[in-house]
Short mmCIF file of C-alpha atoms in Angstrom, two decimals:
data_model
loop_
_atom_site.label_atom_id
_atom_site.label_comp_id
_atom_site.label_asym_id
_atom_site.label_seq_id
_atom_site.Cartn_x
_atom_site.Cartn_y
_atom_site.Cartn_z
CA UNK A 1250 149.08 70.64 108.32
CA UNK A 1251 151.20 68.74 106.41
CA UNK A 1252 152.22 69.90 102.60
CA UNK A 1253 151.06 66.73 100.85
CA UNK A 1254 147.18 68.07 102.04
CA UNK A 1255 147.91 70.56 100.01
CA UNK A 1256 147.87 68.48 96.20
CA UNK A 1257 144.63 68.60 95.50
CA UNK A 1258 142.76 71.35 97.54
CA UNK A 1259 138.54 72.41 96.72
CA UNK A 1260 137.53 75.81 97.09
CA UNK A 1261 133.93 75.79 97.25
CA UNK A 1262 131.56 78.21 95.47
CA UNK A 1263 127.52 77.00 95.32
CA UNK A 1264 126.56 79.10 92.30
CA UNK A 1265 129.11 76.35 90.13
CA UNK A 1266 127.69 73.46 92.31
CA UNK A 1267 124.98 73.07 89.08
CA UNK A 1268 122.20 73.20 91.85
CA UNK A 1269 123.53 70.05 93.95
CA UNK A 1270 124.18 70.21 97.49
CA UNK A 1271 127.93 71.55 98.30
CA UNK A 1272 127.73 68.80 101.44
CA UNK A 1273 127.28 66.09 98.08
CA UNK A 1274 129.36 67.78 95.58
CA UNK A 1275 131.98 68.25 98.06
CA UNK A 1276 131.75 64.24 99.90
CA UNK A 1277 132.21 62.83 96.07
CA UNK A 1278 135.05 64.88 95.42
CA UNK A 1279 136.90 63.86 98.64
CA UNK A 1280 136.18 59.89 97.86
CA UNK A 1281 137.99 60.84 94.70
CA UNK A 1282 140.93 62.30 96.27
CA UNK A 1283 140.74 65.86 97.60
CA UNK A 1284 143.03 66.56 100.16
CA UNK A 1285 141.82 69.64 101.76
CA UNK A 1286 138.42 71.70 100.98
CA UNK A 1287 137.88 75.59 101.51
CA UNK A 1288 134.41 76.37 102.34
CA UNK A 1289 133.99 79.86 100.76
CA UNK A 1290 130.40 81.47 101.23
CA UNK A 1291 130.32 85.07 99.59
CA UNK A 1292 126.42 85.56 99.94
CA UNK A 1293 124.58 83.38 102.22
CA UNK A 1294 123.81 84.66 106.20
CA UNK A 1295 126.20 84.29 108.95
CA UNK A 1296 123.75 81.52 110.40
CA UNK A 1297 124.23 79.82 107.17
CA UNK A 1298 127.32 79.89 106.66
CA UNK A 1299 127.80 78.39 110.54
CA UNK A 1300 125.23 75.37 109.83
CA UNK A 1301 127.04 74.66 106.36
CA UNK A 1302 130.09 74.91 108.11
CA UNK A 1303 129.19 72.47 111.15
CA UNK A 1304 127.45 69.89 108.50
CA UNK A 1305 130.58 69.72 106.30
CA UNK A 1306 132.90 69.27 109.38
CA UNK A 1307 130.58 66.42 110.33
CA UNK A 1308 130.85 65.14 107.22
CA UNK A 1309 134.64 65.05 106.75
CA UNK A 1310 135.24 63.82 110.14
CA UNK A 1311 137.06 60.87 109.96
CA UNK A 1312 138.82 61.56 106.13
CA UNK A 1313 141.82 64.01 107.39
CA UNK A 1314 140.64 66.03 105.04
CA UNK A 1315 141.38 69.76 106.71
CA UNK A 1316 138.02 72.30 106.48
CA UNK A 1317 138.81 75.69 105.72
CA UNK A 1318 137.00 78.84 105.97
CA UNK A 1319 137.24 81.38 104.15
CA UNK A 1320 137.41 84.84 105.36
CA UNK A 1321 135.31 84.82 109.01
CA UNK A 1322 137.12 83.20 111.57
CA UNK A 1323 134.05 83.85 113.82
CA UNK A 1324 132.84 81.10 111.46
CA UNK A 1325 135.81 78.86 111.57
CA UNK A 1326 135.71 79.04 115.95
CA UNK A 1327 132.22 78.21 116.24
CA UNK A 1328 131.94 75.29 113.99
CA UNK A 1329 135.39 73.95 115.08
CA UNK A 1330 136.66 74.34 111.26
CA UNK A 1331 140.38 73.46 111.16
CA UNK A 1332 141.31 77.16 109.91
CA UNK A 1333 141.17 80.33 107.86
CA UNK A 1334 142.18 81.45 104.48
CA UNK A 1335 142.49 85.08 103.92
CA UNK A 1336 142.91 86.84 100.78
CA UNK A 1337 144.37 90.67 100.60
CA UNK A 1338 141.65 92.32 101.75
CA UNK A 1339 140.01 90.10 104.74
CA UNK A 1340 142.02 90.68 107.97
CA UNK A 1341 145.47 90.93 108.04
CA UNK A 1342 147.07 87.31 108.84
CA UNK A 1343 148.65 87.97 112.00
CA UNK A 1344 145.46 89.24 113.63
CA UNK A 1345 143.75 86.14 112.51
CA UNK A 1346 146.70 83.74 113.63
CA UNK A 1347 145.94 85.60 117.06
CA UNK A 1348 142.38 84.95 116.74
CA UNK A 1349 142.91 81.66 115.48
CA UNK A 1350 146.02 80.01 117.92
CA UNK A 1351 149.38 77.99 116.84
CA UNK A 1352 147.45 75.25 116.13
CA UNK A 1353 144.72 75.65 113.69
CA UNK A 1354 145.86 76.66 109.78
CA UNK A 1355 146.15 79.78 108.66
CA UNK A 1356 146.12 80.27 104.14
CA UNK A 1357 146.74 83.25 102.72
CA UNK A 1358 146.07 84.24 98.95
CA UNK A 1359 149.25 86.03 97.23
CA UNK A 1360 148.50 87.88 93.88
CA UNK A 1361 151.93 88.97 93.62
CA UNK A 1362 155.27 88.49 93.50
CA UNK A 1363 155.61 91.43 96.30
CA UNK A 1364 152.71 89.79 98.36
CA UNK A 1365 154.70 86.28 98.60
CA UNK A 1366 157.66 88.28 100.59
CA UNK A 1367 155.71 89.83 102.29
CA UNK A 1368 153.97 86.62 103.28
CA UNK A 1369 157.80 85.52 104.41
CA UNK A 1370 157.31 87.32 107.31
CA UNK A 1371 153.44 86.04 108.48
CA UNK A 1372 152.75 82.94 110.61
CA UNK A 1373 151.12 81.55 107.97
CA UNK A 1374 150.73 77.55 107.17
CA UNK A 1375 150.76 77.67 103.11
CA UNK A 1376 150.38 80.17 100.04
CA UNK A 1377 147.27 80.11 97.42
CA UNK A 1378 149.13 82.05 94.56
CA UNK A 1379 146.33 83.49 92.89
CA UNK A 1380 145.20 83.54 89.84
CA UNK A 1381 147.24 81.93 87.65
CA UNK A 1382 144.86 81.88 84.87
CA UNK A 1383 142.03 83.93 84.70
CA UNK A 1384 138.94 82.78 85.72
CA UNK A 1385 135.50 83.14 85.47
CA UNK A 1386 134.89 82.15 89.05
CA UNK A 1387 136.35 85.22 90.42
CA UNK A 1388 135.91 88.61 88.87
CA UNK A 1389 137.59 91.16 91.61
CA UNK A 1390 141.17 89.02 90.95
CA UNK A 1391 144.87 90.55 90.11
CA UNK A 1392 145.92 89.71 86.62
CA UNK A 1393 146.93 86.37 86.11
CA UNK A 1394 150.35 85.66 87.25
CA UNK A 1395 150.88 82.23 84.56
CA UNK A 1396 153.21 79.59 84.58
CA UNK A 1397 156.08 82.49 84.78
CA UNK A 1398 155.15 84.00 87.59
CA UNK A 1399 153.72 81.02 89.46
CA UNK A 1400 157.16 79.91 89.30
CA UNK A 1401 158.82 83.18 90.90
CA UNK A 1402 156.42 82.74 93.80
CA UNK A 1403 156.79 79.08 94.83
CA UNK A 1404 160.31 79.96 94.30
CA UNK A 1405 160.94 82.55 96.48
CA UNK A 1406 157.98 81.71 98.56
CA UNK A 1407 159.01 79.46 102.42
CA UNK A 1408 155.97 78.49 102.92
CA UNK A 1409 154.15 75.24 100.77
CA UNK A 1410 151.94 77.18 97.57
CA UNK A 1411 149.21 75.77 96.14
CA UNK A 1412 148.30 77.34 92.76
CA UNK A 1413 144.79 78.64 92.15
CA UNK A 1414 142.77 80.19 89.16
CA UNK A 1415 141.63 78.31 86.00
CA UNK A 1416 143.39 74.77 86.49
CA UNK A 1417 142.15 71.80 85.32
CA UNK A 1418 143.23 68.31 84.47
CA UNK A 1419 145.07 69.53 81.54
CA UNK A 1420 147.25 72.03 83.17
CA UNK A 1421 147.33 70.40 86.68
CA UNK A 1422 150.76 68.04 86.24
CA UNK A 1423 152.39 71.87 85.15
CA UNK A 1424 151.34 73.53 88.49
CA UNK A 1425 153.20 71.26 90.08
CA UNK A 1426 156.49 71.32 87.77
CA UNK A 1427 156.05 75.02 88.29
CA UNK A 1428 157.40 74.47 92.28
CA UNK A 1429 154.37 74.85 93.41
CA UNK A 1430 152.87 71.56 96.34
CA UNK A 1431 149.28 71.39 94.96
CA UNK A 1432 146.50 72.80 93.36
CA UNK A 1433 143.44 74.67 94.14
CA UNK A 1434 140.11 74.29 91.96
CA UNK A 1435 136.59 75.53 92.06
CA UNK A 1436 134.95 74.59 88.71
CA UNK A 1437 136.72 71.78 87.96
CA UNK A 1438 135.35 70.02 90.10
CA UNK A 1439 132.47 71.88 91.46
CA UNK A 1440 131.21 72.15 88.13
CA UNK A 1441 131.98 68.79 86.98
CA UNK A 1442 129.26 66.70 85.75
CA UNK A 1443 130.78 63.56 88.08
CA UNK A 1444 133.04 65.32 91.11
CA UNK A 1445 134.13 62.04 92.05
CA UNK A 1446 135.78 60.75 88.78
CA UNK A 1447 136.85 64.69 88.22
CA UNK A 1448 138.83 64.72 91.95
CA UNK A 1449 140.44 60.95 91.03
CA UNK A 1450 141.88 62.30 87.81
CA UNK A 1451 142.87 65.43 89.33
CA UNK A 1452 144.39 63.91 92.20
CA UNK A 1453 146.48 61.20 89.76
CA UNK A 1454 147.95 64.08 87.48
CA UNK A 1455 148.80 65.72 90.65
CA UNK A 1456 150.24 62.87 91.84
CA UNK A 1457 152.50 61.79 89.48
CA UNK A 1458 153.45 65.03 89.00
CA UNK A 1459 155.08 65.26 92.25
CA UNK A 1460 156.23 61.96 92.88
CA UNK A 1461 158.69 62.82 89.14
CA UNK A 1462 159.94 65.47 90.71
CA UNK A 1463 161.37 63.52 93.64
CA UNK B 179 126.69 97.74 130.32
CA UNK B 180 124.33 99.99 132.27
CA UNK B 181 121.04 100.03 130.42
CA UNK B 182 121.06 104.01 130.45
CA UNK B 183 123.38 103.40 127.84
CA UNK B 184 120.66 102.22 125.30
CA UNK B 185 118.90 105.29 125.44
CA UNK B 186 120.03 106.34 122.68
CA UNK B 187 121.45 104.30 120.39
CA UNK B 188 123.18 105.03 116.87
CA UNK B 189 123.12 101.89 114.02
CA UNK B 190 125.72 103.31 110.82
CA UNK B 191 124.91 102.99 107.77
CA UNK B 192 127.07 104.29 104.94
CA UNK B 193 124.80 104.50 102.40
CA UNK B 194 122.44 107.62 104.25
CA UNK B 195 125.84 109.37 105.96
CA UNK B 196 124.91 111.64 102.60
CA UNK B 197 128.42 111.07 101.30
CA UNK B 198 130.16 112.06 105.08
CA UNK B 199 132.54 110.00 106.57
CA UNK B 200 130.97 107.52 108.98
CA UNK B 201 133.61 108.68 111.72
CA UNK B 202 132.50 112.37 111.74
CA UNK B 203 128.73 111.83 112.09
CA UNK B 204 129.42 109.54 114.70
CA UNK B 205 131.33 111.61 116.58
CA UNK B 206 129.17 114.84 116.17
CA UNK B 207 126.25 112.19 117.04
CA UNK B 208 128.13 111.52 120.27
CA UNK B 209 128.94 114.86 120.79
CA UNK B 210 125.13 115.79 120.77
CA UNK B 211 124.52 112.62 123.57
CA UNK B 212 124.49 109.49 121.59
CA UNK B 213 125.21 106.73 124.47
CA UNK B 214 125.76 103.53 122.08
CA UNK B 215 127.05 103.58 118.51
CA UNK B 216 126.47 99.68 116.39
CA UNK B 217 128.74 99.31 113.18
CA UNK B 218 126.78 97.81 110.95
CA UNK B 219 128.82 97.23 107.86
CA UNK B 220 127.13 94.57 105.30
CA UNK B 221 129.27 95.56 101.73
CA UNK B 222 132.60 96.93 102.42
CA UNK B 223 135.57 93.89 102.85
CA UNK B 224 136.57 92.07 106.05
CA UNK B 225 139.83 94.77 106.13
CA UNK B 226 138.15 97.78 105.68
CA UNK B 227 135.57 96.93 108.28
CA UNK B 228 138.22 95.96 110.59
CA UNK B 229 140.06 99.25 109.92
CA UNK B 230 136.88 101.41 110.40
CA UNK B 231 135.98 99.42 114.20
CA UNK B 232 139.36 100.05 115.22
CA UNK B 233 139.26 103.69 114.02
CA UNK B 234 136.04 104.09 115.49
CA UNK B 235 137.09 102.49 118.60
CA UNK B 236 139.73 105.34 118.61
CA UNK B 237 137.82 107.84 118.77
CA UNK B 238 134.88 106.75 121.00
CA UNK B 239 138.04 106.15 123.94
CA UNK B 240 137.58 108.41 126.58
CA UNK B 241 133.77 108.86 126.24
CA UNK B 242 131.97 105.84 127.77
CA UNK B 243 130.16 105.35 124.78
CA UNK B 244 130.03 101.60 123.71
CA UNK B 245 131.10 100.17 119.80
CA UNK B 246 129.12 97.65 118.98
CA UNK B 247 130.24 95.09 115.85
CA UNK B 248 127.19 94.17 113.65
CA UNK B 249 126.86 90.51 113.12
CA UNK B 250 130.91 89.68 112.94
CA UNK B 251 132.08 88.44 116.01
CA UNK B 252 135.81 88.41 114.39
CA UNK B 253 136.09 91.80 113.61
CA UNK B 254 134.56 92.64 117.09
CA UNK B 255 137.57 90.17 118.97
CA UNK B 256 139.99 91.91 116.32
CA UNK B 257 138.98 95.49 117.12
CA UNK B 258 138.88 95.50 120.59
CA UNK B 259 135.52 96.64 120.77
CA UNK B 260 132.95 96.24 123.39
CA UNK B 261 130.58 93.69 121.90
CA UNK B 262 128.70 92.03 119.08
CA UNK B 263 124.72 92.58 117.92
CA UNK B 264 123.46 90.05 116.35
CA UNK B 265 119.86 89.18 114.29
CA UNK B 266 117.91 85.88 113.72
CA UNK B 267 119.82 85.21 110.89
CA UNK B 268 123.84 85.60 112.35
CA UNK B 269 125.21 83.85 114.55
CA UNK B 270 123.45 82.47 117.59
CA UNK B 271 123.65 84.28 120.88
CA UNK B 272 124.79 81.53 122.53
CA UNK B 273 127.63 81.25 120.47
CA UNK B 274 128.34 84.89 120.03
CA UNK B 275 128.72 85.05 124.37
CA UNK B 276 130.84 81.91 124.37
CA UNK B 277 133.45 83.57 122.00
CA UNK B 278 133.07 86.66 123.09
CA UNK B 279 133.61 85.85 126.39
CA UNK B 280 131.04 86.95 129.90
CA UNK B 281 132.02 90.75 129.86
CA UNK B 282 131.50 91.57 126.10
CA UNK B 283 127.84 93.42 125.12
CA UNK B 284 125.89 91.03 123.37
CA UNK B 285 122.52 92.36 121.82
CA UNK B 286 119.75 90.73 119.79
CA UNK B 287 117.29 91.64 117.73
CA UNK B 288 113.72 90.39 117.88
CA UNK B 289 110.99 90.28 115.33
CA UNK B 290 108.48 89.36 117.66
CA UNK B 291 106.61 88.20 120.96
CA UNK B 292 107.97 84.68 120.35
CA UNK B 293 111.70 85.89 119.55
CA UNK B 294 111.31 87.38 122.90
CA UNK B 295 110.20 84.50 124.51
CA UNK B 296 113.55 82.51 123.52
CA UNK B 297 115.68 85.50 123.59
CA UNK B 298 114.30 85.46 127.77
CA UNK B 299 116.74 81.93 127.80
CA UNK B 300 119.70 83.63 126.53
CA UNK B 301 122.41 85.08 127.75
CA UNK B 302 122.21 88.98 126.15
CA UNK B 303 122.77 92.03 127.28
CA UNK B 304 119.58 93.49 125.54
CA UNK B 305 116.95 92.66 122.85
CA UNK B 306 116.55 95.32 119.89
CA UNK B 307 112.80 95.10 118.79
CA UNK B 308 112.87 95.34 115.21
CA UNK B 309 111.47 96.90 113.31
CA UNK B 310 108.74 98.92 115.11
CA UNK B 311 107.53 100.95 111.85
CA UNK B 312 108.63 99.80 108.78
CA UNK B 313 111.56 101.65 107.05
CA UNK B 314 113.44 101.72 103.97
CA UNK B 315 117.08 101.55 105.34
CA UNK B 316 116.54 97.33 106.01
CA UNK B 317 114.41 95.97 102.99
CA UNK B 318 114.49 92.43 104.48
CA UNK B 319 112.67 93.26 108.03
CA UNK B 320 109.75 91.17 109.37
CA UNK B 321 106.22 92.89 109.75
CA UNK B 322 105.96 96.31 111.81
CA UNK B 323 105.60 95.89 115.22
CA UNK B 324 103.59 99.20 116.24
CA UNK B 325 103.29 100.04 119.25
CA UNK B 326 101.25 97.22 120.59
CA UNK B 327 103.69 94.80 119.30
CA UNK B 328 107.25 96.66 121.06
CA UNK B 329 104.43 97.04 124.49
CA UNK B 330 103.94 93.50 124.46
CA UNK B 331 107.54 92.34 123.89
CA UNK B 332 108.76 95.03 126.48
CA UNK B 333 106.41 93.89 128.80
CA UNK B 334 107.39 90.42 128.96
CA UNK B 335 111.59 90.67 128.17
CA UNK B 336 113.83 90.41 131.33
CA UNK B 337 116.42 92.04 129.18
CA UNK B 338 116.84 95.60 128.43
CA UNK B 339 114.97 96.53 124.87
CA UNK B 340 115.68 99.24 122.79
CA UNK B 341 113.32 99.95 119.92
CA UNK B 342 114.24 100.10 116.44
CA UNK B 343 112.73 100.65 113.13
CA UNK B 344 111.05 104.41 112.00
CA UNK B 345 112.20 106.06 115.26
CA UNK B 346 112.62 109.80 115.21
CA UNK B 347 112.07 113.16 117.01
CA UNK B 348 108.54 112.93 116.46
CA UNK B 349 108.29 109.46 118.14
CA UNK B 350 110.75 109.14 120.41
CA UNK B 351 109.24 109.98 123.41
CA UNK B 352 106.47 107.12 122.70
CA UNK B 353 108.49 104.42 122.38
CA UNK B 354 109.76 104.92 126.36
CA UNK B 355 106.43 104.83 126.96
CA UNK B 356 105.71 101.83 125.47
CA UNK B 357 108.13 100.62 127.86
CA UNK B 358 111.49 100.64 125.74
CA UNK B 359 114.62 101.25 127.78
CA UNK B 360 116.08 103.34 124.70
CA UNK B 361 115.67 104.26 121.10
CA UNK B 362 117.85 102.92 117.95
CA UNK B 363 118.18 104.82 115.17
CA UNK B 364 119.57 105.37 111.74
CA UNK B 365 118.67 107.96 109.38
CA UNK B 366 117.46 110.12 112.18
CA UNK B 367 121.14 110.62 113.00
CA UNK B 368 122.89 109.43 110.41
CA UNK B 369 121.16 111.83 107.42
CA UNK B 370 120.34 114.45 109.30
CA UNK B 371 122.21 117.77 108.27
CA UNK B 372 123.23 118.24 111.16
CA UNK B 373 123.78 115.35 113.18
CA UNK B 374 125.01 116.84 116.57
CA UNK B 375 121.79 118.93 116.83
CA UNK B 376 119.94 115.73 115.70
CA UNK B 377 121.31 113.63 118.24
CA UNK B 378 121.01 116.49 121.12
CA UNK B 379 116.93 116.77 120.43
CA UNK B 380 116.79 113.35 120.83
CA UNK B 381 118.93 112.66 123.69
CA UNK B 382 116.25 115.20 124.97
CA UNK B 383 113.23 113.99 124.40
CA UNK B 384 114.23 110.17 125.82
CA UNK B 385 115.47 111.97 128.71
CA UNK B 386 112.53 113.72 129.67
CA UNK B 387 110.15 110.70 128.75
CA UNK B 388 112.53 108.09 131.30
CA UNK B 389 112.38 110.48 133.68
CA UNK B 390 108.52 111.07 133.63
CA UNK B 391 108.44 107.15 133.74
CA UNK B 392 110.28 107.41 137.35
#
C-alpha cells in the first residue's frame, strides 16, 4: 500500500447510502477520486457480506483502488479483498496479520493517544485515528480526539494515519495540516446527494492540502 | 471426526446459560458426556469471541471433545479450534473447507430435503437438520421438520446428521430412531439447573437408542 491511497479513503455504511446501492454509491465516489474504500457491514449475513464483498472487488478491479474489510478476515480471504481493518475490539492485529500474510493490508483504528504507541509495535500498514469529531455514524466511539489530539497521534504515530469521524469538505484541508496522510469519510460521501462531485471536491481539498505541505 | 462424536452435541448460547458463565456449563456439560460443544456467538465483539474460543479451547484439551466456531471461519483459524458450522446464510461450505483446510470439522445445517440434496455435493463433515420442532432460542428458523421431515433427510444424506431444534430428554431417543447419528441441543443443557446431570441423562438415552439400532 502506498500512503498517497490513503488521501481520500470511504468507509462504507448502507443505512447512510439514502437507499442506493453501496456497489453505485461507492463506483461514483471512486470516479471522483477515492483512493481506497472500507467495506464495513455491521448487520447483514456472513453470505452477504461475502457476495457484497466479491461484487465490489469486481467492480474496482482495474482502479487501484485497495478494498478493505472491515472486521472478518474470513470475509476479506474468500472474496480476495486486499485487507482488514480492525478497530479495538475485533481481533488483535497481529493475529490477523498472521491470518492475513505480509502482503495484504492490515488498518487499525486508534482512539487514543496510548493506542497509537501501542500500534508502534504491530505489523500494521496505516492508522485510522478515530474519531476526531463526533459523529453520528458511530455511536459506541471514544470521545473525540479534535484537531489537538489528531495532531499528537500522526505525530508520534510511524505508521501513515488517516483521520476519521465527522470530516467533511470544510474541515478536510485541516486533517491534513494536522500530520495526518488522508482522510476517512462515511456520510460525506455516502450520504451525499451526488457521491461523485462530493469525492472530486473531497479529493481536491485533500489534495492541495498535501501537496502545500511539501 | 468420528461420527460417535455427534451424539451428543452442545450449541452455547449466552442468553439461556441463566446468567452462568458459558465456560462452566460447558464443562459440567462435558463432564456429564457431551461429545461436541459449537460456539455460537452472534452479539458479543470479534475480541471477546476470540477470547472465549481460545478459553474454551483450553479447557476442552485433554478430553477429545471437539470446539466448533459458529459461522466465523476467522475466529475458528485464530483459536485453534477444530472446525467451523456453518448455515444457509454464512459462508458457503465450499469456501469454509478451502480455508479451513481438509482436516478441519466442517458442519452444515439443513432446512430441508433439498438442502440435503446439495449439501450430498459438498465436502462436510456432517449436516445439522434444523430445526426439527420449532423453538424459541432461533426466531429466524425455516418450518419444523418433524419427524418425517429429519427421516427423510437422514435417509437420503451420505453425511453424518445430527438433529437439532426442540430436542430434549423426552425426545431424544426418537430422533436416533429417525435415523439421526446424534442430537444437538441448547436449552436442554445450557438452562438446565444442573447441567452435568442434564447432559449425563441424555448421553444416556442416545446411548441406549444407537445401540438398540445395532
Amino acid at each position: 500500500m502506498r500512503p498517497e491511497q490513503l488521501e481520500l479513503y470511504l468507509v462504507t455504511d448502507r443505512g447512510l447510502s439514502l437507499g442506493r446501492s453501496i456497489l453505485d454509491v461507492v463506483c461514483e465516489a471512486v470516479r471522483g477520486g477515492v483512493t481506497m474504500v472500507q467495506l464495513r457491514e455491521k448487520e447483514c449475513s456472513s453470505r452477504e457480506f461475502l457476495e457484497l464483498a466479491v461484487a465490489l472487488k469486481e467492480r474496482l478491479s482495474g482502479t487501484g483502488v485497495p478494498l478493505v474489510i472491515n472486521d472478518r478476515v474470513d470475509i476479506a480471504l474468500a472474496s480476495g479483498a486486499d485487507g482488514v481493518h480492525v478497530g479495538q475490539s475485533d481481533l488483535p492485529c497481529d493475529i490477523v496479520r498472521r491470518l492475513l500474510g505480509p502482503d495484504r493490508i492490515v488498518g487499525l483504528s486508534v482512539e487514543s493517544v496510548e493506542d497509537a504507541m501501542k500500534a508502534n509495535d504491530c505489523d500494521v500498514d496505516y492508522i485510522g485515528v478515530s474519531p476526531v469529531f463526533s459523529t453520528p455514524t458511530k455511536t459506541d466511539t471514544a470521545p473525540a480526539l479534535g484537531y489537538e489530539g489528531l495532531r499528537a497521534v500522526a505525530g508520534l504515530s510511524r505508521h501513515p494515519a488517516v483521520g476519521i469521524g465527522g470530516i467533511n469538505a470544510g474541515n478536510a484541508a485541516e486533517i491534513i495540516r494536522c500530520g495526518a496522510d488522508g482522510i476517512a469519510v462515511v456520510s460525506a460521501i455516502m450520504s451525499a446527494p451526488d457521491p461523485y462531485a462530493a469525492a472530486a471536491g473531497l479529493a481536491a481539498s485533500v489534495r492541495t492540502a498535501v501537496e502545500a505541505r511539501k
